[in-house]
Amino acid sequence: MSSAIDPRWRDVDLWFADRLLPPDPAGGAALAANQAAGLPAHDVSPLQARMLALIARMLGARRVLEIGTLGGYSTMHLARALPEDGQVVTLEADPHHAGVAAANLDRAGLAARVDLRVGRAVDSLPELAEAVAAGVAAPFDLVFIDADKPSNPVYLDWTLTLVRPGAVIIADNVVRDGRVTDADGDASVQGVRAFTDKVAADPRLTATVLQTVGMKGYDGFMMILVDTAPAAP
Ligand code: SAH
Ligand code: DHB
Ligand code: MG
């Protein structure tokens, strides 16, 4: 994110990470490999990765869909949170990013639990939806939307064809330094705004937003529960 990071945000992130997170050599190696390969530092932070893993475990998730792999840092934490026979399907448009991610996941011993599909997400999603509709693949328990923000509304539509009732959707970067409230914001802001309106208009969905500060700056997550019946007020 663009604006300055208050040094306290980083210090507090590191203070808690130091106490609450185990040493993570594979994660550290992945971040180093991403940097060496010139990938943008858009990975979730270690504490955010832990949050994703906790949500997966709280749901008892077996199948997770991630849209936007980058170097596989979030993927790695989601995959570790699944049972042995669980799977993360992760979609990445950039072959260079996907190559780095595949090497990172391999090195972490997680390749068998990750199905990394290279190509634009809109091109991979129909095939996934067909497999779920045909009963060839189980529906997803958890979806992490973290790719090109202008496509978020489209990703929501596909996601709703791919999940089980009771599934959770997490969308990253919905605050963007507060720019989300700018009606004349850029295409990413417009994507998040349209996504939010779509979520709000769908009676199956109950959502909230957590604004975050930390080593990644000022941003936030949307958390959405896919209800079986219209949401209670
Ligand atoms: N989830 C990752 C970060 C993802 S960054 C983590 O936390 O570690 C966003 C990624 O989405 C980038 O790698 C970018 O190449 C990818 N991306 C952008 N547009 C995409 C598209 N149309 N389809 C699939 N992936 C896309
Ligand atoms: C950007 C994208 C991300 O997914 C992220 O976590 C941070 C920044 C970006 O495009 O600027
Ligand atoms: Mg992100």
PDB file of C-alpha atoms and ligand atoms in Angstrom:
ATOM      1  CA  MET A   1       0.000   0.000   0.000  1.00  0.00           C
ATOM      2  CA  SER A   2       1.192   3.449  -0.777  1.00  0.00           C
ATOM      3  CA  SER A   3       1.003   5.722   2.268  1.00  0.00           C
ATOM      4  CA  ALA A   4       3.475   5.727   5.153  1.00  0.00           C
ATOM      5  CA  ILE A   5       3.431   2.919   7.671  1.00  0.00           C
ATOM      6  CA  ASP A   6       3.397   4.143  11.266  1.00  0.00           C
ATOM      7  CA  PRO A   7       6.420   2.463  12.918  1.00  0.00           C
ATOM      8  CA  ARG A   8       4.144   1.380  15.803  1.00  0.00           C
ATOM      9  CA  TRP A   9       2.077  -0.726  13.377  1.00  0.00           C
ATOM     10  CA  ARG A  10       5.149  -2.683  12.346  1.00  0.00           C
ATOM     11  CA  ASP A  11       6.477  -2.930  15.912  1.00  0.00           C
ATOM     12  CA  VAL A  12       3.157  -4.236  17.222  1.00  0.00           C
ATOM     13  CA  ASP A  13       2.893  -6.762  14.369  1.00  0.00           C
ATOM     14  CA  LEU A  14       6.397  -8.011  15.154  1.00  0.00           C
ATOM     15  CA  TRP A  15       5.751  -8.069  18.920  1.00  0.00           C
ATOM     16  CA  PHE A  16       2.687 -10.294  18.564  1.00  0.00           C
ATOM     17  CA  ALA A  17       4.161 -12.414  15.779  1.00  0.00           C
ATOM     18  CA  ASP A  18       7.179 -13.043  17.979  1.00  0.00           C
ATOM     19  CA  ARG A  19       4.987 -14.447  20.721  1.00  0.00           C
ATOM     20  CA  LEU A  20       2.097 -16.089  18.889  1.00  0.00           C
ATOM     21  CA  LEU A  21       3.672 -17.578  15.775  1.00  0.00           C
ATOM     22  CA  PRO A  22       6.098 -20.486  15.619  1.00  0.00           C
ATOM     23  CA  PRO A  23       9.339 -20.166  13.669  1.00  0.00           C
ATOM     24  CA  ASP A  24       8.451 -20.622   9.999  1.00  0.00           C
ATOM     25  CA  PRO A  25      11.557 -21.380   7.946  1.00  0.00           C
ATOM     26  CA  ALA A  26       9.540 -22.415   4.872  1.00  0.00           C
ATOM     27  CA  GLY A  27       7.495 -19.218   5.033  1.00  0.00           C
ATOM     28  CA  GLY A  28      10.629 -17.121   5.471  1.00  0.00           C
ATOM     29  CA  ALA A  29      12.299 -18.912   2.565  1.00  0.00           C
ATOM     30  CA  ALA A  30       9.237 -18.257   0.407  1.00  0.00           C
ATOM     31  CA  LEU A  31       9.264 -14.534   1.176  1.00  0.00           C
ATOM     32  CA  ALA A  32      12.989 -14.387   0.416  1.00  0.00           C
ATOM     33  CA  ALA A  33      12.496 -16.281  -2.852  1.00  0.00           C
ATOM     34  CA  ASN A  34       9.630 -13.955  -3.815  1.00  0.00           C
ATOM     35  CA  GLN A  35      11.803 -10.916  -3.239  1.00  0.00           C
ATOM     36  CA  ALA A  36      14.740 -12.440  -5.129  1.00  0.00           C
ATOM     37  CA  ALA A  37      12.417 -13.179  -8.059  1.00  0.00           C
ATOM     38  CA  GLY A  38      11.157  -9.594  -8.116  1.00  0.00           C
ATOM     39  CA  LEU A  39       7.588 -10.343  -7.027  1.00  0.00           C
ATOM     40  CA  PRO A  40       5.640  -7.434  -5.478  1.00  0.00           C
ATOM     41  CA  ALA A  41       5.502  -7.618  -1.660  1.00  0.00           C
ATOM     42  CA  HIS A  42       1.744  -8.105  -1.682  1.00  0.00           C
ATOM     43  CA  ASP A  43       1.686 -11.277   0.410  1.00  0.00           C
ATOM     44  CA  VAL A  44      -0.431 -11.237   3.537  1.00  0.00           C
ATOM     45  CA  SER A  45       1.554 -10.595   6.719  1.00  0.00           C
ATOM     46  CA  PRO A  46       2.467 -13.510   9.001  1.00  0.00           C
ATOM     47  CA  LEU A  47      -0.284 -12.647  11.503  1.00  0.00           C
ATOM     48  CA  GLN A  48      -2.798 -12.293   8.664  1.00  0.00           C
ATOM     49  CA  ALA A  49      -1.711 -15.680   7.308  1.00  0.00           C
ATOM     50  CA  ARG A  50      -2.378 -17.090  10.768  1.00  0.00           C
ATOM     51  CA  MET A  51      -5.856 -15.528  10.685  1.00  0.00           C
ATOM     52  CA  LEU A  52      -6.601 -17.278   7.382  1.00  0.00           C
ATOM     53  CA  ALA A  53      -5.340 -20.558   8.794  1.00  0.00           C
ATOM     54  CA  LEU A  54      -7.460 -20.152  11.927  1.00  0.00           C
ATOM     55  CA  ILE A  55     -10.599 -19.494   9.900  1.00  0.00           C
ATOM     56  CA  ALA A  56      -9.888 -22.614   7.826  1.00  0.00           C
ATOM     57  CA  ARG A  57      -9.493 -24.657  11.001  1.00  0.00           C
ATOM     58  CA  MET A  58     -12.560 -23.142  12.705  1.00  0.00           C
ATOM     59  CA  LEU A  59     -14.598 -24.138   9.648  1.00  0.00           C
ATOM     60  CA  GLY A  60     -13.087 -27.605   9.550  1.00  0.00           C
ATOM     61  CA  ALA A  61     -12.293 -26.729   5.940  1.00  0.00           C
ATOM     62  CA  ARG A  62     -11.164 -29.473   3.561  1.00  0.00           C
ATOM     63  CA  ARG A  63     -11.398 -27.535   0.297  1.00  0.00           C
ATOM     64  CA  VAL A  64     -10.155 -23.960  -0.038  1.00  0.00           C
ATOM     65  CA  LEU A  65     -10.190 -21.782  -3.142  1.00  0.00           C
ATOM     66  CA  GLU A  66      -7.706 -18.941  -3.426  1.00  0.00           C
ATOM     67  CA  ILE A  67      -7.886 -16.379  -6.232  1.00  0.00           C
ATOM     68  CA  GLY A  68      -4.425 -14.759  -6.523  1.00  0.00           C
ATOM     69  CA  THR A  69      -1.477 -16.952  -5.520  1.00  0.00           C
ATOM     70  CA  LEU A  70       1.520 -14.611  -5.959  1.00  0.00           C
ATOM     71  CA  GLY A  71       4.426 -16.588  -4.405  1.00  0.00           C
ATOM     72  CA  GLY A  72       2.167 -18.906  -2.446  1.00  0.00           C
ATOM     73  CA  TYR A  73       2.715 -17.421   1.005  1.00  0.00           C
ATOM     74  CA  SER A  74      -0.992 -17.317   1.912  1.00  0.00           C
ATOM     75  CA  THR A  75      -1.474 -20.592   0.030  1.00  0.00           C
ATOM     76  CA  MET A  76       1.121 -22.264   2.236  1.00  0.00           C
ATOM     77  CA  HIS A  77      -0.622 -21.242   5.451  1.00  0.00           C
ATOM     78  CA  LEU A  78      -4.032 -22.282   4.162  1.00  0.00           C
ATOM     79  CA  ALA A  79      -2.667 -25.648   2.998  1.00  0.00           C
ATOM     80  CA  ARG A  80      -1.063 -26.340   6.367  1.00  0.00           C
ATOM     81  CA  ALA A  81      -4.416 -25.710   8.072  1.00  0.00           C
ATOM     82  CA  LEU A  82      -6.115 -28.527   6.146  1.00  0.00           C
ATOM     83  CA  PRO A  83      -6.253 -32.226   6.905  1.00  0.00           C
ATOM     84  CA  GLU A  84      -3.870 -34.507   5.026  1.00  0.00           C
ATOM     85  CA  ASP A  85      -6.425 -35.132   2.263  1.00  0.00           C
ATOM     86  CA  GLY A  86      -7.518 -31.475   2.067  1.00  0.00           C
ATOM     87  CA  GLN A  87      -6.764 -29.257  -0.899  1.00  0.00           C
ATOM     88  CA  VAL A  88      -6.194 -25.631  -1.788  1.00  0.00           C
ATOM     89  CA  VAL A  89      -7.027 -24.757  -5.366  1.00  0.00           C
ATOM     90  CA  THR A  90      -5.185 -21.533  -6.130  1.00  0.00           C
ATOM     91  CA  LEU A  91      -5.476 -19.444  -9.296  1.00  0.00           C
ATOM     92  CA  GLU A  92      -2.659 -17.290 -10.663  1.00  0.00           C
ATOM     93  CA  ALA A  93      -2.549 -15.383 -13.954  1.00  0.00           C
ATOM     94  CA  ASP A  94       1.174 -14.611 -14.037  1.00  0.00           C
ATOM     95  CA  PRO A  95       3.293 -17.644 -15.015  1.00  0.00           C
ATOM     96  CA  HIS A  96       6.366 -16.133 -13.356  1.00  0.00           C
ATOM     97  CA  HIS A  97       4.518 -15.764 -10.042  1.00  0.00           C
ATOM     98  CA  ALA A  98       3.101 -19.267 -10.412  1.00  0.00           C
ATOM     99  CA  GLY A  99       6.554 -20.730 -11.023  1.00  0.00           C
ATOM    100  CA  VAL A 100       7.940 -19.112  -7.896  1.00  0.00           C
ATOM    101  CA  ALA A 101       4.902 -20.273  -5.916  1.00  0.00           C
ATOM    102  CA  ALA A 102       5.233 -23.847  -7.155  1.00  0.00           C
ATOM    103  CA  ALA A 103       8.878 -23.944  -6.070  1.00  0.00           C
ATOM    104  CA  ASN A 104       8.004 -22.452  -2.661  1.00  0.00           C
ATOM    105  CA  LEU A 105       5.194 -24.940  -2.069  1.00  0.00           C
ATOM    106  CA  ASP A 106       7.365 -27.815  -3.189  1.00  0.00           C
ATOM    107  CA  ARG A 107      10.149 -26.768  -0.825  1.00  0.00           C
ATOM    108  CA  ALA A 108       7.598 -26.535   2.000  1.00  0.00           C
ATOM    109  CA  GLY A 109       6.437 -30.097   1.308  1.00  0.00           C
ATOM    110  CA  LEU A 110       2.933 -28.871   0.462  1.00  0.00           C
ATOM    111  CA  ALA A 111       2.765 -29.473  -3.289  1.00  0.00           C
ATOM    112  CA  ALA A 112       0.477 -32.485  -2.902  1.00  0.00           C
ATOM    113  CA  ARG A 113      -2.105 -30.431  -1.034  1.00  0.00           C
ATOM    114  CA  VAL A 114      -2.147 -27.565  -3.560  1.00  0.00           C
ATOM    115  CA  ASP A 115      -3.664 -27.485  -7.038  1.00  0.00           C
ATOM    116  CA  LEU A 116      -2.075 -24.415  -8.655  1.00  0.00           C
ATOM    117  CA  ARG A 117      -3.807 -23.393 -11.865  1.00  0.00           C
ATOM    118  CA  VAL A 118      -2.023 -20.938 -14.108  1.00  0.00           C
ATOM    119  CA  GLY A 119      -4.180 -18.572 -16.121  1.00  0.00           C
ATOM    120  CA  ARG A 120      -6.593 -15.744 -15.572  1.00  0.00           C
ATOM    121  CA  ALA A 121      -9.013 -16.684 -12.826  1.00  0.00           C
ATOM    122  CA  VAL A 122     -12.039 -15.994 -15.052  1.00  0.00           C
ATOM    123  CA  ASP A 123     -10.710 -18.675 -17.393  1.00  0.00           C
ATOM    124  CA  SER A 124     -10.176 -21.259 -14.627  1.00  0.00           C
ATOM    125  CA  LEU A 125     -13.362 -20.664 -12.645  1.00  0.00           C
ATOM    126  CA  PRO A 126     -15.867 -22.097 -15.187  1.00  0.00           C
ATOM    127  CA  GLU A 127     -14.116 -25.461 -15.188  1.00  0.00           C
ATOM    128  CA  LEU A 128     -14.088 -25.539 -11.387  1.00  0.00           C
ATOM    129  CA  ALA A 129     -17.776 -24.656 -11.334  1.00  0.00           C
ATOM    130  CA  GLU A 130     -18.545 -27.441 -13.785  1.00  0.00           C
ATOM    131  CA  ALA A 131     -16.707 -29.975 -11.652  1.00  0.00           C
ATOM    132  CA  VAL A 132     -18.599 -28.872  -8.528  1.00  0.00           C
ATOM    133  CA  ALA A 133     -21.966 -28.798 -10.326  1.00  0.00           C
ATOM    134  CA  ALA A 134     -21.330 -32.301 -11.705  1.00  0.00           C
ATOM    135  CA  GLY A 135     -20.394 -33.591  -8.261  1.00  0.00           C
ATOM    136  CA  VAL A 136     -16.904 -34.489  -9.508  1.00  0.00           C
ATOM    137  CA  ALA A 137     -15.378 -32.097  -6.960  1.00  0.00           C
ATOM    138  CA  ALA A 138     -16.697 -31.156  -3.521  1.00  0.00           C
ATOM    139  CA  PRO A 139     -17.789 -27.551  -3.041  1.00  0.00           C
ATOM    140  CA  PHE A 140     -15.390 -25.199  -1.300  1.00  0.00           C
ATOM    141  CA  ASP A 141     -15.591 -24.414   2.411  1.00  0.00           C
ATOM    142  CA  LEU A 142     -13.511 -21.248   2.263  1.00  0.00           C
ATOM    143  CA  VAL A 143     -12.589 -18.809  -0.506  1.00  0.00           C
ATOM    144  CA  PHE A 144      -9.844 -16.177  -0.298  1.00  0.00           C
ATOM    145  CA  ILE A 145     -10.275 -13.484  -2.951  1.00  0.00           C
ATOM    146  CA  ASP A 146      -6.952 -11.672  -3.382  1.00  0.00           C
ATOM    147  CA  ALA A 147      -6.225 -11.006  -7.071  1.00  0.00           C
ATOM    148  CA  ASP A 148      -7.109  -8.125  -9.426  1.00  0.00           C
ATOM    149  CA  LYS A 149      -9.576  -6.005  -7.456  1.00  0.00           C
ATOM    150  CA  PRO A 150     -11.565  -4.739 -10.483  1.00  0.00           C
ATOM    151  CA  SER A 151     -12.716  -8.347 -10.989  1.00  0.00           C
ATOM    152  CA  ASN A 152     -13.998  -8.786  -7.432  1.00  0.00           C
ATOM    153  CA  PRO A 153     -17.688  -8.583  -8.440  1.00  0.00           C
ATOM    154  CA  VAL A 154     -17.167 -11.312 -11.041  1.00  0.00           C
ATOM    155  CA  TYR A 155     -15.244 -13.418  -8.528  1.00  0.00           C
ATOM    156  CA  LEU A 156     -18.153 -13.133  -6.123  1.00  0.00           C
ATOM    157  CA  ASP A 157     -20.570 -14.472  -8.744  1.00  0.00           C
ATOM    158  CA  TRP A 158     -18.356 -17.469  -9.508  1.00  0.00           C
ATOM    159  CA  THR A 159     -17.619 -18.083  -5.860  1.00  0.00           C
ATOM    160  CA  LEU A 160     -21.305 -18.409  -5.058  1.00  0.00           C
ATOM    161  CA  THR A 161     -21.558 -21.267  -7.568  1.00  0.00           C
ATOM    162  CA  LEU A 162     -18.585 -22.997  -5.953  1.00  0.00           C
ATOM    163  CA  VAL A 163     -19.242 -23.023  -2.212  1.00  0.00           C
ATOM    164  CA  ARG A 164     -21.299 -25.031   0.237  1.00  0.00           C
ATOM    165  CA  PRO A 165     -23.900 -23.406   2.493  1.00  0.00           C
ATOM    166  CA  GLY A 166     -22.069 -22.194   5.579  1.00  0.00           C
ATOM    167  CA  ALA A 167     -18.944 -21.386   3.602  1.00  0.00           C
ATOM    168  CA  VAL A 168     -16.871 -18.300   4.333  1.00  0.00           C
ATOM    169  CA  ILE A 169     -15.457 -15.834   1.814  1.00  0.00           C
ATOM    170  CA  ILE A 170     -12.600 -13.539   2.776  1.00  0.00           C
ATOM    171  CA  ALA A 171     -11.704 -10.649   0.470  1.00  0.00           C
ATOM    172  CA  ASP A 172      -8.377  -8.883   0.966  1.00  0.00           C
ATOM    173  CA  ASN A 173      -7.542  -5.207   0.444  1.00  0.00           C
ATOM    174  CA  VAL A 174     -11.024  -3.747   0.708  1.00  0.00           C
ATOM    175  CA  VAL A 175      -9.902  -0.554   2.495  1.00  0.00           C
ATOM    176  CA  ARG A 176      -6.820   0.478   0.535  1.00  0.00           C
ATOM    177  CA  ASP A 177      -5.622   3.342   2.725  1.00  0.00           C
ATOM    178  CA  GLY A 178      -9.213   4.498   3.081  1.00  0.00           C
ATOM    179  CA  ARG A 179      -9.636   5.058  -0.651  1.00  0.00           C
ATOM    180  CA  VAL A 180     -12.696   2.790  -0.718  1.00  0.00           C
ATOM    181  CA  THR A 181     -14.929   5.719   0.246  1.00  0.00           C
ATOM    182  CA  ASP A 182     -13.789   7.723  -2.802  1.00  0.00           C
ATOM    183  CA  ALA A 183     -16.620   7.452  -5.333  1.00  0.00           C
ATOM    184  CA  ASP A 184     -14.166   8.623  -8.024  1.00  0.00           C
ATOM    185  CA  GLY A 185     -11.452   6.147  -7.021  1.00  0.00           C
ATOM    186  CA  ASP A 186      -9.400   4.037  -9.425  1.00  0.00           C
ATOM    187  CA  ALA A 187     -10.479   0.752 -10.989  1.00  0.00           C
ATOM    188  CA  SER A 188      -9.470  -1.236  -7.897  1.00  0.00           C
ATOM    189  CA  VAL A 189     -11.529   1.025  -5.659  1.00  0.00           C
ATOM    190  CA  GLN A 190     -14.460   0.726  -8.071  1.00  0.00           C
ATOM    191  CA  GLY A 191     -14.090  -3.052  -7.974  1.00  0.00           C
ATOM    192  CA  VAL A 192     -14.231  -3.149  -4.193  1.00  0.00           C
ATOM    193  CA  ARG A 193     -17.178  -0.725  -4.117  1.00  0.00           C
ATOM    194  CA  ALA A 194     -19.187  -2.747  -6.650  1.00  0.00           C
ATOM    195  CA  PHE A 195     -18.260  -5.957  -4.818  1.00  0.00           C
ATOM    196  CA  THR A 196     -19.527  -4.478  -1.558  1.00  0.00           C
ATOM    197  CA  ASP A 197     -22.816  -3.400  -3.137  1.00  0.00           C
ATOM    198  CA  LYS A 198     -23.291  -6.882  -4.593  1.00  0.00           C
ATOM    199  CA  VAL A 199     -22.641  -8.505  -1.219  1.00  0.00           C
ATOM    200  CA  ALA A 200     -25.049  -6.089   0.449  1.00  0.00           C
ATOM    201  CA  ALA A 201     -27.783  -6.837  -2.090  1.00  0.00           C
ATOM    202  CA  ASP A 202     -27.558 -10.628  -1.783  1.00  0.00           C
ATOM    203  CA  PRO A 203     -29.911 -12.012   0.887  1.00  0.00           C
ATOM    204  CA  ARG A 204     -27.773 -15.160   1.248  1.00  0.00           C
ATOM    205  CA  LEU A 205     -24.765 -13.191   2.449  1.00  0.00           C
ATOM    206  CA  THR A 206     -23.904 -11.755   5.869  1.00  0.00           C
ATOM    207  CA  ALA A 207     -20.727  -9.689   5.900  1.00  0.00           C
ATOM    208  CA  THR A 208     -18.497  -7.422   7.910  1.00  0.00           C
ATOM    209  CA  VAL A 209     -15.243  -5.554   7.346  1.00  0.00           C
ATOM    210  CA  LEU A 210     -12.222  -5.470   9.624  1.00  0.00           C
ATOM    211  CA  GLN A 211      -9.975  -2.479   9.004  1.00  0.00           C
ATOM    212  CA  THR A 212      -6.358  -3.374   9.641  1.00  0.00           C
ATOM    213  CA  VAL A 213      -3.086  -1.600  10.275  1.00  0.00           C
ATOM    214  CA  GLY A 214       0.251  -3.379  10.492  1.00  0.00           C
ATOM    215  CA  MET A 215       3.446  -4.016   8.609  1.00  0.00           C
ATOM    216  CA  LYS A 216       1.433  -3.936   5.339  1.00  0.00           C
ATOM    217  CA  GLY A 217       0.010  -0.484   6.066  1.00  0.00           C
ATOM    218  CA  TYR A 218      -3.650   0.448   6.347  1.00  0.00           C
ATOM    219  CA  ASP A 219      -6.092  -1.913   4.669  1.00  0.00           C
ATOM    220  CA  GLY A 220      -8.748  -4.426   5.574  1.00  0.00           C
ATOM    221  CA  PHE A 221     -10.593  -7.675   5.003  1.00  0.00           C
ATOM    222  CA  MET A 222     -14.200  -8.380   4.210  1.00  0.00           C
ATOM    223  CA  MET A 223     -15.535 -11.547   5.818  1.00  0.00           C
ATOM    224  CA  ILE A 224     -18.698 -13.041   4.355  1.00  0.00           C
ATOM    225  CA  LEU A 225     -20.810 -15.957   5.546  1.00  0.00           C
ATOM    226  CA  VAL A 226     -22.834 -17.755   2.886  1.00  0.00           C
ATOM    227  CA  ASP A 227     -26.083 -18.606   4.614  1.00  0.00           C
ATOM    228  CA  THR A 228     -28.446 -21.389   3.687  1.00  0.00           C
ATOM    229  CA  ALA A 229     -31.428 -19.078   4.182  1.00  0.00           C
ATOM    230  CA  PRO A 230     -31.833 -15.302   3.889  1.00  0.00           C
ATOM    231  CA  ALA A 231     -29.686 -13.557   6.469  1.00  0.00           C
ATOM    232  CA  ALA A 232     -31.083 -12.466   9.801  1.00  0.00           C
ATOM    233  CA  PRO A 233     -30.880  -8.710  10.412  1.00  0.00           C
TER     234      PRO A 233
HETATM  235  N1  SAH B   1      -2.576 -14.254  -1.934  1.00  0.00           N
HETATM  236  C1  SAH B   1      -1.180 -13.840  -2.059  1.00  0.00           C
HETATM  237  C2  SAH B   1      -1.058 -12.468  -2.657  1.00  0.00           C
HETATM  238  C3  SAH B   1      -1.731 -12.312  -3.994  1.00  0.00           C
HETATM  239  S1  SAH B   1      -1.216 -10.815  -4.822  1.00  0.00           S
HETATM  240  C4  SAH B   1      -0.541 -13.834  -0.666  1.00  0.00           C
HETATM  241  O1  SAH B   1      -1.145 -13.271   0.253  1.00  0.00           O
HETATM  242  O2  SAH B   1       0.556 -14.382  -0.497  1.00  0.00           O
HETATM  243  C5  SAH B   1      -2.299 -10.849  -6.195  1.00  0.00           C
HETATM  244  C6  SAH B   1      -1.965 -11.903  -7.267  1.00  0.00           C
HETATM  245  O3  SAH B   1      -3.076 -11.977  -8.144  1.00  0.00           O
HETATM  246  C7  SAH B   1      -0.741 -11.561  -8.109  1.00  0.00           C
HETATM  247  O4  SAH B   1       0.177 -12.622  -8.128  1.00  0.00           O
HETATM  248  C8  SAH B   1      -1.321 -11.357  -9.516  1.00  0.00           C
HETATM  249  O5  SAH B   1      -0.472 -11.801 -10.562  1.00  0.00           O
HETATM  250  C9  SAH B   1      -2.560 -12.212  -9.445  1.00  0.00           C
HETATM  251  N2  SAH B   1      -3.576 -11.840 -10.426  1.00  0.00           N
HETATM  252  C10 SAH B   1      -3.826 -10.600 -10.944  1.00  0.00           C
HETATM  253  N3  SAH B   1      -4.814 -10.673 -11.832  1.00  0.00           N
HETATM  254  C11 SAH B   1      -5.215 -11.969 -11.890  1.00  0.00           C
HETATM  255  C12 SAH B   1      -6.202 -12.663 -12.632  1.00  0.00           C
HETATM  256  N4  SAH B   1      -6.978 -12.036 -13.512  1.00  0.00           N
HETATM  257  N5  SAH B   1      -6.345 -13.984 -12.433  1.00  0.00           N
HETATM  258  C13 SAH B   1      -5.569 -14.641 -11.537  1.00  0.00           C
HETATM  259  N6  SAH B   1      -4.605 -14.030 -10.822  1.00  0.00           N
HETATM  260  C14 SAH B   1      -4.432 -12.719 -10.984  1.00  0.00           C
HETATM  261  C1  DHB B   2      -1.958  -4.864  -3.627  1.00  0.00           C
HETATM  262  C2  DHB B   2      -2.564  -6.098  -3.807  1.00  0.00           C
HETATM  263  C3  DHB B   2      -2.690  -6.968  -2.739  1.00  0.00           C
HETATM  264  O1  DHB B   2      -3.311  -8.170  -2.844  1.00  0.00           O
HETATM  265  C4  DHB B   2      -2.189  -6.616  -1.497  1.00  0.00           C
HETATM  266  O2  DHB B   2      -2.382  -7.485  -0.470  1.00  0.00           O
HETATM  267  C5  DHB B   2      -1.560  -5.404  -1.319  1.00  0.00           C
HETATM  268  C6  DHB B   2      -1.438  -4.538  -2.394  1.00  0.00           C
HETATM  269  C7  DHB B   2      -1.845  -3.915  -4.767  1.00  0.00           C
HETATM  270  O3  DHB B   2      -2.240  -4.285  -5.879  1.00  0.00           O
HETATM  271  O4  DHB B   2      -1.369  -2.806  -4.557  1.00  0.00           O
HETATM  272 MG    MG B   3      -3.952  -8.911  -0.926  1.00  0.00          MG
END
